[in-house]
Amino acid sequence: MSAHNKYRYIWNTLLRASANLRSIHSISFHKTSRRKYTVPCAMGFSLFTWLGFEKKLSAEDELIHTIKHCILFIQKNEYEKAEQLLHVALRQAQQIHHQLGITYIYDVMANLALQREELDKAKQLFIIVTQRIMANGVLEDDPRVVHLSVKLARVSHLKKDYSTAKLGYDWCLEKLYKAVEIDPTDHSKKLLAMTEDWYGRLYLECEQFEKGLKYMVHSLNRMREVPDIEKEHLVVQLNDIGTVYDRLGKAGESISYFKEAIDLGKNLDMDLGTMYVNLGRAYLKSQLLDAARKSCGHAWKLGVMSKNQDVKQEAELCIKQINNLG
């Protein structure tokens, strides 16, 4: 059985799975400290927002009002409140038999579960959304199905089921490359970039750094072309690519990515201490001791001001290494 057919078989098996709605009783942004590779949040990239759901629901004011409050709670990281209100919204949609509203709410629930890494719940919810869409005659090549397939591959990835995740990512990338070639919309490019980034990080976890770097750089270049990408997302990608170059012993390349990440992040409300430490260590490996001391010294100041002990300690270690060489 070919890889493509094998994934299709796995996919069809998932879709035939029984969706026990009663088991759905409860539905962080990235952290840089103490983590070698971080994963940018994709919560804002919801399937039905992309497809213009809000306009279609304009007549159902009460339901829209509830859903908007759900999204607001999610944006404020008040996840428990968001989940409680999502179930209220689900009951509202069911009472007025608003099928698109029901599907949309399940999609928001699924994305929230994925963001919180409640993986079994996320998997079940994404399957429910896909079943509801395909019940209306939508085919597997439809952008909505590909979008959901990416999320299911991500769930397998986070569950460390790497073989299934790889099959899923490969299948989705095949569809997305064709879609972008035919109609390169910002939405399709964004989904492709997100998929490449996740796939690259899977390869990092499997210690296949060259492959991982290739996908992450492709993702970054695509993200640069999408006008509504959050700058914070680009900062994280730049820093993480720099970290991979550093892991591969390519300090010169890593310095350029760390510097770009810092330059972009200076105008944002972000903790850049870890990035200054990364830059300092890259300078150290390049024997640029004055630049290394300056960068790690600034990281130490940021760690003290923000009371971030991890950054402070990492900066102190970096400075000690510099002094031993100087």
XYZ file of C-alpha atoms in Angstrom, residues 17-255:
239
model
C -15.201 6.310 14.294
C -18.224 6.765 16.499
C -18.577 10.359 17.679
C -19.832 10.160 21.272
C -20.877 13.733 21.898
C -21.715 13.109 25.567
C -18.049 12.472 26.342
C -17.242 16.092 25.464
C -17.751 17.521 28.927
C -14.885 19.976 29.199
C -13.033 21.569 26.721
C -0.525 28.298 26.440
C 0.704 30.466 24.240
C 4.339 29.544 23.639
C 6.883 29.891 26.404
C 10.508 30.460 25.536
C 12.154 29.689 28.860
C 13.872 26.316 29.230
C 12.555 25.088 25.880
C 14.834 24.403 22.979
C 12.223 24.656 20.267
C 8.967 26.538 20.702
C 5.792 26.163 18.738
C 3.913 29.286 17.743
C 0.248 29.372 18.547
C -2.183 28.860 15.653
C -5.398 29.371 17.614
C -6.392 32.431 15.607
C -6.452 30.389 12.406
C -9.901 28.831 12.712
C -11.473 26.990 9.808
C -14.834 28.707 9.595
C -13.617 32.211 10.326
C -11.530 31.744 7.193
C -14.648 30.764 5.227
C -16.645 33.828 6.264
C -18.879 32.212 8.884
C -19.557 35.461 10.719
C -21.317 37.017 7.739
C -23.526 33.964 7.336
C -24.660 34.204 10.960
C -25.538 37.901 10.889
C -29.257 37.184 11.463
C -28.707 35.191 14.665
C -27.693 38.088 16.907
C -27.878 36.269 20.214
C -25.771 33.367 18.992
C -23.222 35.719 17.444
C -23.049 37.672 20.697
C -22.294 34.513 22.684
C -19.676 33.272 20.199
C -17.903 36.628 20.159
C -17.635 36.511 23.933
C -16.184 32.985 23.667
C -13.493 34.219 21.299
C -12.778 37.188 23.553
C -12.230 34.875 26.543
C -9.873 32.718 24.451
C -7.879 35.768 23.368
C -7.572 36.765 27.045
C -6.432 33.202 27.941
C -9.498 32.742 30.158
C -10.032 29.215 28.916
C -12.437 27.930 31.565
C -14.830 30.812 30.964
C -14.490 30.280 27.217
C -15.351 26.609 27.509
C -18.401 27.203 29.684
C -19.704 29.781 27.243
C -18.967 27.555 24.245
C -21.365 24.984 25.656
C -23.983 27.707 26.087
C -23.436 28.707 22.459
C -23.700 25.075 21.369
C -27.083 24.724 23.071
C -28.254 27.959 21.464
C -27.232 26.747 18.011
C -28.875 23.364 18.565
C -32.143 24.973 19.740
C -32.474 26.992 16.537
C -31.157 24.090 14.420
C -28.352 26.224 13.038
C -26.164 23.514 11.525
C -23.329 25.807 10.421
C -23.294 27.378 13.874
C -23.039 23.954 15.518
C -20.163 22.982 13.245
C -18.375 26.267 13.855
C -18.637 25.906 17.639
C -17.214 22.388 17.497
C -14.349 23.791 15.435
C -13.621 26.476 18.057
C -13.763 23.814 20.778
C -11.354 21.631 18.808
C -8.869 24.448 18.280
C -9.021 25.371 21.955
C -8.387 21.746 22.958
C -5.442 21.593 20.547
C -4.012 24.816 21.933
C -4.236 23.413 25.461
C -2.820 20.074 24.223
C -5.921 18.171 25.339
C -5.152 15.854 22.495
C -7.773 13.107 22.717
C -10.498 15.728 23.003
C -9.059 17.722 20.107
C -8.908 14.615 17.921
C -12.513 13.680 18.655
C -13.751 17.214 18.011
C -11.879 17.614 14.728
C -13.324 14.288 13.575
C -16.831 15.500 14.455
C -16.287 18.695 12.448
C -15.004 16.700 9.474
C -17.899 14.241 9.621
C -20.386 17.119 9.626
C -18.739 18.765 6.635
C -18.365 15.601 4.571
C -21.956 14.583 5.329
C -22.929 17.467 3.035
C -21.037 15.981 0.108
C -17.718 17.767 0.560
C -14.798 15.763 -0.901
C -11.384 15.086 0.608
C -9.689 17.629 -1.692
C -11.849 20.447 -0.353
C -9.759 23.117 1.441
C -11.828 22.693 4.605
C -11.047 18.982 4.763
C -7.360 19.583 4.106
C -7.361 22.187 6.874
C -8.845 19.700 9.327
C -6.442 16.999 8.147
C -3.537 19.291 9.048
C -4.941 19.683 12.552
C -5.391 15.913 12.926
C -1.795 15.384 11.774
C -0.736 17.916 14.398
C -2.612 15.973 17.075
C -0.771 12.776 16.058
C 2.478 14.749 16.128
C 1.884 15.991 19.670
C 0.912 12.477 20.743
C 4.342 11.429 19.354
C 2.714 9.114 16.831
C 5.295 10.284 14.330
C 4.586 7.748 11.589
C 0.909 8.740 11.360
C 1.779 12.422 11.653
C 4.311 12.186 8.800
C 1.776 10.465 6.561
C -0.750 13.141 7.412
C 1.601 16.061 6.820
C 2.806 14.584 3.521
C -0.770 14.082 2.328
C -1.753 17.616 3.306
C 1.344 19.203 1.772
C 0.660 17.457 -1.530
C -2.817 19.006 -1.570
C -1.628 22.417 -0.385
C 1.214 22.748 -2.884
C -1.306 22.192 -5.669
C -3.800 24.606 -4.132
C -1.214 27.381 -3.773
C -0.015 26.825 -7.317
C -3.553 27.105 -8.696
C -4.865 29.881 -6.428
C -2.218 31.439 -4.137
C -4.534 33.158 -1.663
C -3.222 34.449 1.646
C -5.289 31.827 3.468
C -3.873 28.897 1.490
C -0.322 30.226 1.851
C -0.824 30.668 5.587
C -2.111 27.118 6.009
C 0.775 25.776 3.925
C 3.295 27.751 5.972
C 1.774 26.522 9.234
C 1.935 22.915 7.998
C 5.564 23.261 6.915
C 6.483 24.773 10.275
C 4.850 21.954 12.218
C 6.399 19.335 9.945
C 9.816 20.905 10.403
C 9.450 20.742 14.170
C 8.481 17.085 13.942
C 11.786 16.395 12.185
C 13.631 18.305 14.924
C 12.046 16.040 17.522
C 13.264 13.062 15.472
C 16.758 14.663 15.400
C 16.673 15.094 11.634
C 17.800 18.696 11.855
C 18.609 19.362 8.200
C 15.138 18.243 7.082
C 13.492 20.162 9.872
C 15.421 23.312 9.015
C 14.397 23.085 5.363
C 10.694 23.051 6.173
C 10.992 25.785 8.809
C 12.844 28.147 6.457
C 10.261 27.504 3.729
C 7.534 28.274 6.258
C 9.187 31.510 7.354
C 9.587 32.724 3.782
C 5.909 32.065 3.092
C 4.870 33.783 6.311
C 6.755 36.902 5.256
C 4.444 37.113 2.231
C 1.204 36.962 4.242
C 0.141 40.465 5.336
C -1.844 39.564 8.471
C 0.744 37.330 10.171
C 1.419 38.364 13.745
C 4.922 39.826 14.152
C 5.334 37.838 17.374
C 4.956 34.659 15.337
C 7.772 35.713 13.014
C 10.017 36.556 15.975
C 9.554 33.061 17.398
C 10.217 31.440 14.014
C 13.380 33.489 13.473
C 14.703 32.620 16.919
C 13.946 28.926 16.528
C 15.563 28.729 13.082
C 18.612 30.425 14.569
C 18.627 27.772 17.299
C 18.623 24.985 14.697
C 21.484 26.587 12.762
C 23.383 26.840 16.046
C 22.674 23.153 16.745
C 24.142 22.330 13.328
C 27.337 24.237 14.126
C 26.554 27.115 11.759
C 27.067 30.037 14.120
C 27.262 32.654 11.366
C 23.841 31.777 10.021
C 22.362 31.573 13.516
C 23.635 35.076 14.358
